[in-house]
Short mmCIF file of C-alpha atoms in Angstrom, two decimals:
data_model
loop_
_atom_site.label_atom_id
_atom_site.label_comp_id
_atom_site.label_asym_id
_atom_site.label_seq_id
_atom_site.Cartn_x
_atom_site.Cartn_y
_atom_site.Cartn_z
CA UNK A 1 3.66 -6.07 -23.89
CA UNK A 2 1.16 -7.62 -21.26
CA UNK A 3 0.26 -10.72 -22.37
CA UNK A 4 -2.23 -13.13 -19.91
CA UNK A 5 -3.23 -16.46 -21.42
CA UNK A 6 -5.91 -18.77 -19.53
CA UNK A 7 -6.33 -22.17 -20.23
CA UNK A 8 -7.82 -25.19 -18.91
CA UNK A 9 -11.52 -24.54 -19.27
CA UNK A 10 -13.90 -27.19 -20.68
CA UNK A 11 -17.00 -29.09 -19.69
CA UNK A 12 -17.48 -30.66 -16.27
CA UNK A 13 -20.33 -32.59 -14.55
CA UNK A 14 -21.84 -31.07 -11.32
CA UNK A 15 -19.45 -32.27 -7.97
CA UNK A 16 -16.53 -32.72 -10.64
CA UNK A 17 -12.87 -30.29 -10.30
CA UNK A 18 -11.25 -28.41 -13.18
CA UNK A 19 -7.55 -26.62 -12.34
CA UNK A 20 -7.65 -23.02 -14.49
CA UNK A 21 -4.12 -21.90 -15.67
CA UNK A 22 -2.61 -18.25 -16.80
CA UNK A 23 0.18 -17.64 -18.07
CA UNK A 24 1.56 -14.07 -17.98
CA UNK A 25 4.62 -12.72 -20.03
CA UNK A 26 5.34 -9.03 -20.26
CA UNK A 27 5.89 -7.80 -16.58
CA UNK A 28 7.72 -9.16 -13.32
CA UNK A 29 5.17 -11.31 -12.17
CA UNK A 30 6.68 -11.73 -9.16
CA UNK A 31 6.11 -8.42 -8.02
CA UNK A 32 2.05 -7.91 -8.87
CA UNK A 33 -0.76 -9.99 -7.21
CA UNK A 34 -3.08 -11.57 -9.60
CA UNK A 35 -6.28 -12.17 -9.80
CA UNK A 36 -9.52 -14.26 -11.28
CA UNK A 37 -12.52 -12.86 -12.34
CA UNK A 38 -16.02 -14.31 -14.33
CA UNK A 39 -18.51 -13.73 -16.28
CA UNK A 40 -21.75 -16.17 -16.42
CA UNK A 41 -23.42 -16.44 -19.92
CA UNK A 42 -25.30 -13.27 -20.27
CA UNK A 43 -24.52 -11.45 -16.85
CA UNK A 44 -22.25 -9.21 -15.44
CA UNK A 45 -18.19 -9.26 -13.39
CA UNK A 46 -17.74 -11.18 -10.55
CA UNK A 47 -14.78 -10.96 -8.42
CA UNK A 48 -13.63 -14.58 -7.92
CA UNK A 49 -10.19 -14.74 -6.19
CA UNK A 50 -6.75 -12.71 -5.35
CA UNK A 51 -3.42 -13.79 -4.52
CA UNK A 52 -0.20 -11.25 -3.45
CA UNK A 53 2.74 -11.32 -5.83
CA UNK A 54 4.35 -14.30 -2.78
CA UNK A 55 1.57 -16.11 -3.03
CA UNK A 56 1.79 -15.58 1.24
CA UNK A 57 -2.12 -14.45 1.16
CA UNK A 58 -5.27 -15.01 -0.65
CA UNK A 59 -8.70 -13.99 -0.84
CA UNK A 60 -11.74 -15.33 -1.96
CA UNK A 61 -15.63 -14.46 -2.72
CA UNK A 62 -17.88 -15.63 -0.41
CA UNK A 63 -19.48 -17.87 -3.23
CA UNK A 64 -16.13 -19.90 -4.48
CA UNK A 65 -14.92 -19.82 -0.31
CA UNK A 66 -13.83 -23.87 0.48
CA UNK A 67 -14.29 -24.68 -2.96
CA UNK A 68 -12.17 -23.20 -5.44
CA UNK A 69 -7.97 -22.38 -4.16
CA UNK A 70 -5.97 -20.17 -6.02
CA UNK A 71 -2.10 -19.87 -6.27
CA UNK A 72 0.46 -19.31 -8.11
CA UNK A 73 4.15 -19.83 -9.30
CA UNK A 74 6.45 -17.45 -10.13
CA UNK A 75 9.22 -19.50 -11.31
CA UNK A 76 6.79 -20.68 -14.58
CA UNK A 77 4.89 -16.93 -14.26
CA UNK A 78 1.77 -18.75 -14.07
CA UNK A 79 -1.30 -18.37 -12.43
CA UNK A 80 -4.05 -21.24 -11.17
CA UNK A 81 -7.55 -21.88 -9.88
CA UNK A 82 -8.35 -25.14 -8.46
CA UNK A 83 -11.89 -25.83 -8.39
CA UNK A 84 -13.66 -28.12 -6.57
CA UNK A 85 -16.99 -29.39 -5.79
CA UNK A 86 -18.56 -27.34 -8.75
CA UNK A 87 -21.86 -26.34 -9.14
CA UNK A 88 -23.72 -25.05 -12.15
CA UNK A 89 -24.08 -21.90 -10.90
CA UNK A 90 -20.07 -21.72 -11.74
CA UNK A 91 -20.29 -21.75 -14.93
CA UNK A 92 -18.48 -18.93 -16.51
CA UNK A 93 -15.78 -17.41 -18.21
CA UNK A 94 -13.01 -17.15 -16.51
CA UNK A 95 -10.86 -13.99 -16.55
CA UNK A 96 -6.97 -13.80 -15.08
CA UNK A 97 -6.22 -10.38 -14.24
CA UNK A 98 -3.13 -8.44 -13.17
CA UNK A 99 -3.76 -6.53 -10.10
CA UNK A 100 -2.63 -3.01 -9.73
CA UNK A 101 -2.55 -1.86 -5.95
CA UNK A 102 -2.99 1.86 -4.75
CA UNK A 103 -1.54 2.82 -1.67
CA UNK A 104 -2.55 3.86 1.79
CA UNK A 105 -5.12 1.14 1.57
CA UNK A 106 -7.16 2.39 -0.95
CA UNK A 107 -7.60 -1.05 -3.25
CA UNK A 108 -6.54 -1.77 -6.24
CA UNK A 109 -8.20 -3.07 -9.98
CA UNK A 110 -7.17 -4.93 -12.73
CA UNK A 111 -5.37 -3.06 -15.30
CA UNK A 112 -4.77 -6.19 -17.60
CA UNK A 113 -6.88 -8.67 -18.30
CA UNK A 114 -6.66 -12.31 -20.61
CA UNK A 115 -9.33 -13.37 -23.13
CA UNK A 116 -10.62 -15.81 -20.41
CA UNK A 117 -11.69 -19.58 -20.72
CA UNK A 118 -14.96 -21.23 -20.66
CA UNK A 119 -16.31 -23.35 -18.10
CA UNK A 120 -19.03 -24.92 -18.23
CA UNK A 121 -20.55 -27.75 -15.35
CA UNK A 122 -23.64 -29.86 -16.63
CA UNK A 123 -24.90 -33.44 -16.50
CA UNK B 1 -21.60 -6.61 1.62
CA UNK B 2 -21.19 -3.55 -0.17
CA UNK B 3 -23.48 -2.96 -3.36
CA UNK B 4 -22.81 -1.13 -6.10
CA UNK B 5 -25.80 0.03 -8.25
CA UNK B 6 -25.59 0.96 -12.08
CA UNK B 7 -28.68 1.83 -14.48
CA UNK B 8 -29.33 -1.41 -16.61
CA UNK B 9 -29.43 0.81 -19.66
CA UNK B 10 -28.27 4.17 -21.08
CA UNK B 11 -28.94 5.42 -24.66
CA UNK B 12 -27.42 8.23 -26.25
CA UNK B 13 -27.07 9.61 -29.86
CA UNK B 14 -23.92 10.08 -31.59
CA UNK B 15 -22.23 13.40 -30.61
CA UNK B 16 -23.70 13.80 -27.31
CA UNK B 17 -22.94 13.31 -23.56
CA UNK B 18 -23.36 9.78 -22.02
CA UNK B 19 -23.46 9.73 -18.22
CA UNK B 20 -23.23 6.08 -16.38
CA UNK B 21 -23.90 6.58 -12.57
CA UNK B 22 -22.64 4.07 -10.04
CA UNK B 23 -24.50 4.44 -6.93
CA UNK B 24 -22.70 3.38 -3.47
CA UNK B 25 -23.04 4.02 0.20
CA UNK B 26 -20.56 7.12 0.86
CA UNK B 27 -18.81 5.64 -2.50
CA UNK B 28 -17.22 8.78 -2.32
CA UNK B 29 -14.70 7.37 -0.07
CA UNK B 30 -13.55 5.03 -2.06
CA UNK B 31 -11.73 4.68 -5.21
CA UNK B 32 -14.04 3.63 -8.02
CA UNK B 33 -12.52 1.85 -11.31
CA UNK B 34 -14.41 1.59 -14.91
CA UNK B 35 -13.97 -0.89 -17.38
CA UNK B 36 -15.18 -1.11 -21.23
CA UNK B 37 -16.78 -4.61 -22.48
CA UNK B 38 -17.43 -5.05 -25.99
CA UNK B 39 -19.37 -8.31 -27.07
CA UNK B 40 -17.32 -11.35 -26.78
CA UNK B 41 -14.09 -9.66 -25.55
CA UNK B 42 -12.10 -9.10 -22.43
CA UNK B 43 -13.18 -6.08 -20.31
CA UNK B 44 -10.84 -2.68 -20.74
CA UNK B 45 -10.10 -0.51 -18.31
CA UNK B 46 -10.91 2.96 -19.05
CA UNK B 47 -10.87 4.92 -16.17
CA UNK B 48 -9.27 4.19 -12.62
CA UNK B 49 -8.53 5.68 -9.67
CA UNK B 50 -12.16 8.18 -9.98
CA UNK B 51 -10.86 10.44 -12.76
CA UNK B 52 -7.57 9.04 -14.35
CA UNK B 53 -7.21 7.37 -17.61
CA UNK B 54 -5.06 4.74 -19.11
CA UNK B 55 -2.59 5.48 -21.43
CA UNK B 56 -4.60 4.69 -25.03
CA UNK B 57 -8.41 5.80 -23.63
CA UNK B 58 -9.36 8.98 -25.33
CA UNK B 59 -9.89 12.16 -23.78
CA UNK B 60 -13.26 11.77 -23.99
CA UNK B 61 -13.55 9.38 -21.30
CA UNK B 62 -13.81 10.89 -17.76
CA UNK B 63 -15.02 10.35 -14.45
CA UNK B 64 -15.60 12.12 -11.05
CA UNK B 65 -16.88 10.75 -7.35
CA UNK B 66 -18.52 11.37 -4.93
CA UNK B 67 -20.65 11.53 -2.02
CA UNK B 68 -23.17 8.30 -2.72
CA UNK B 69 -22.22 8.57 -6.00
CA UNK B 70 -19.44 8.19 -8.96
CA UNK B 71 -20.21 8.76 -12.74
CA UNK B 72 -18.56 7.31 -16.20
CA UNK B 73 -19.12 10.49 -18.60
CA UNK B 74 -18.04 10.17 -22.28
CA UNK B 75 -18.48 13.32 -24.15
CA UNK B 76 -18.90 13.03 -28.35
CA UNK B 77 -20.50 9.49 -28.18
CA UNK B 78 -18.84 7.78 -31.08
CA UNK B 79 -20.64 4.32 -32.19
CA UNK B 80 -17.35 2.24 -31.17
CA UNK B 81 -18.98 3.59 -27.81
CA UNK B 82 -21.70 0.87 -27.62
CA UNK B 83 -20.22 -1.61 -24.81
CA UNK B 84 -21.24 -2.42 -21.19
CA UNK B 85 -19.95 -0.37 -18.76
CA UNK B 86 -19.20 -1.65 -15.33
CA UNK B 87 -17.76 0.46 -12.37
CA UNK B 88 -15.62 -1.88 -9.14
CA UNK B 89 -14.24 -0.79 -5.94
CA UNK B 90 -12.76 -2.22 -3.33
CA UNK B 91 -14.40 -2.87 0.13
CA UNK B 92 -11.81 -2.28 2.69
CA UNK B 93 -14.10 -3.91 5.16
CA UNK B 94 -14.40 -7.33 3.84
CA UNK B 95 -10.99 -6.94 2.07
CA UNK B 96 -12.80 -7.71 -1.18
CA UNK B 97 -13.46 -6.73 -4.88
CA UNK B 98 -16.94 -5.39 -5.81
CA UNK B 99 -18.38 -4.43 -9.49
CA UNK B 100 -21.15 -2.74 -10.14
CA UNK B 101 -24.22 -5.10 -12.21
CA UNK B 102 -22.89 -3.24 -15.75
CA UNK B 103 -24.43 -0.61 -17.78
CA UNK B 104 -25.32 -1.30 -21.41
CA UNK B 105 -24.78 1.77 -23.18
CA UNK B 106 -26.61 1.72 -27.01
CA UNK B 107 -25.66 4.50 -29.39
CA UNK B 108 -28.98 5.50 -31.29
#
């Protein structure tokens, strides 16, 4: 069974850095890129970050670009988000997601996702 | 950027046909995804790849695409229903993920 469990959320003062963990059981995680995804209080999904099952390349919103780095290791099967300078517009849950790619270029989308973890940046 | 539009709101009564549009520029091109959200939990994902469903998601869950448009249809609206609905693609020209601004759906 799937199993992706985020941790590391918690209250932060605008400016401040928070580091986001997952940790995934269930599947090679080696061999799927992952994923982070949010949610602000009361609004919709927004794509946050993507790395490739290496870790070789990464991709990031244009909102969390030069702020927030994600990566990952494979020998703990775990899953980060370093985030920097934050703003209170990042406040959010945070969702880690397992990636499932299509071929011939046609995308992918998350066909797992963890229960997520609150952050929250206030004075 | 690419946008993806989705009604704020749909409301349906029990039985019936709900229909949750997702409205793209030649979204038809793409592959569109769908995922369930149900009040303080993780979002599901119900249908991917347009039409196809996960193993677990009823029957009554379907979708189809295209031209500027793709469509969430669940037939025999059951009250468990009631969820947001959001639709996501990817945008091969920025190489990133987009989701549609969610779809409430309320069962009356």
């Amino acid at each position: 069974e799937v199993q992706l469990v985020e941790s590391g959320g918690g209250l932060v003062q605008p400016g401040g850095s928070l580091r986001l963990s997952c940790a995934a059981s269930g599947f090679t995680f080696s061999s799927y890129a992952m994923s982070w995804v949010r949610q602000a209080p009361g609004k919709g999904l927004e794509w946050v970050s993507a790395i490739s099952g290496s870790g070789g390349s990464t991709y990031y919103a244009d909102s969390v670009k030069g702020r927030f780095t994600i990566s990952r290791d494979n020998s703990k099967n775990t899953l980060y988000l370093q985030m920097n300078s934050l703003r209170a517009e990042d406040t959010a849950v945070y969702y880690c997601a397992k990636v499932y790619q299509l071929p011939e270029r046609k995308g992918y989308y998350f066909d797992y996702w963890g229960q997520g973890t609150l952050v929250t940046v206030s004075s | 950027s690419y946008v993806l539009t989705q009604p704020p709101s749909v409301s349906v009564a029990p039985g019936k046909t709900a229909r949750i549009t997702c409205g793209g520029n030649n979204i038809g091109s793409k592959s569109v995804h769908w995922y369930q959200q149900k009040p303080g939990q993780a979002p599901v994902l119900v249908i991917y790849y347009d039409s196809d469903r996960p193993s677990g998601i009823p029957e009554r869950f379907s979708g189809s695409n295209s031209g500027n448009t793709a469509t969430l249809t669940i037939s025999r609206v059951e009250a468990g229903d009631e969820a947001d609905y959001y639709c996501q693609v990817w945008d091969s020209s920025s190489d990133l993920v987009v989701f549609g601004g969610g779809t409430k759906l309320t069962v009356l």
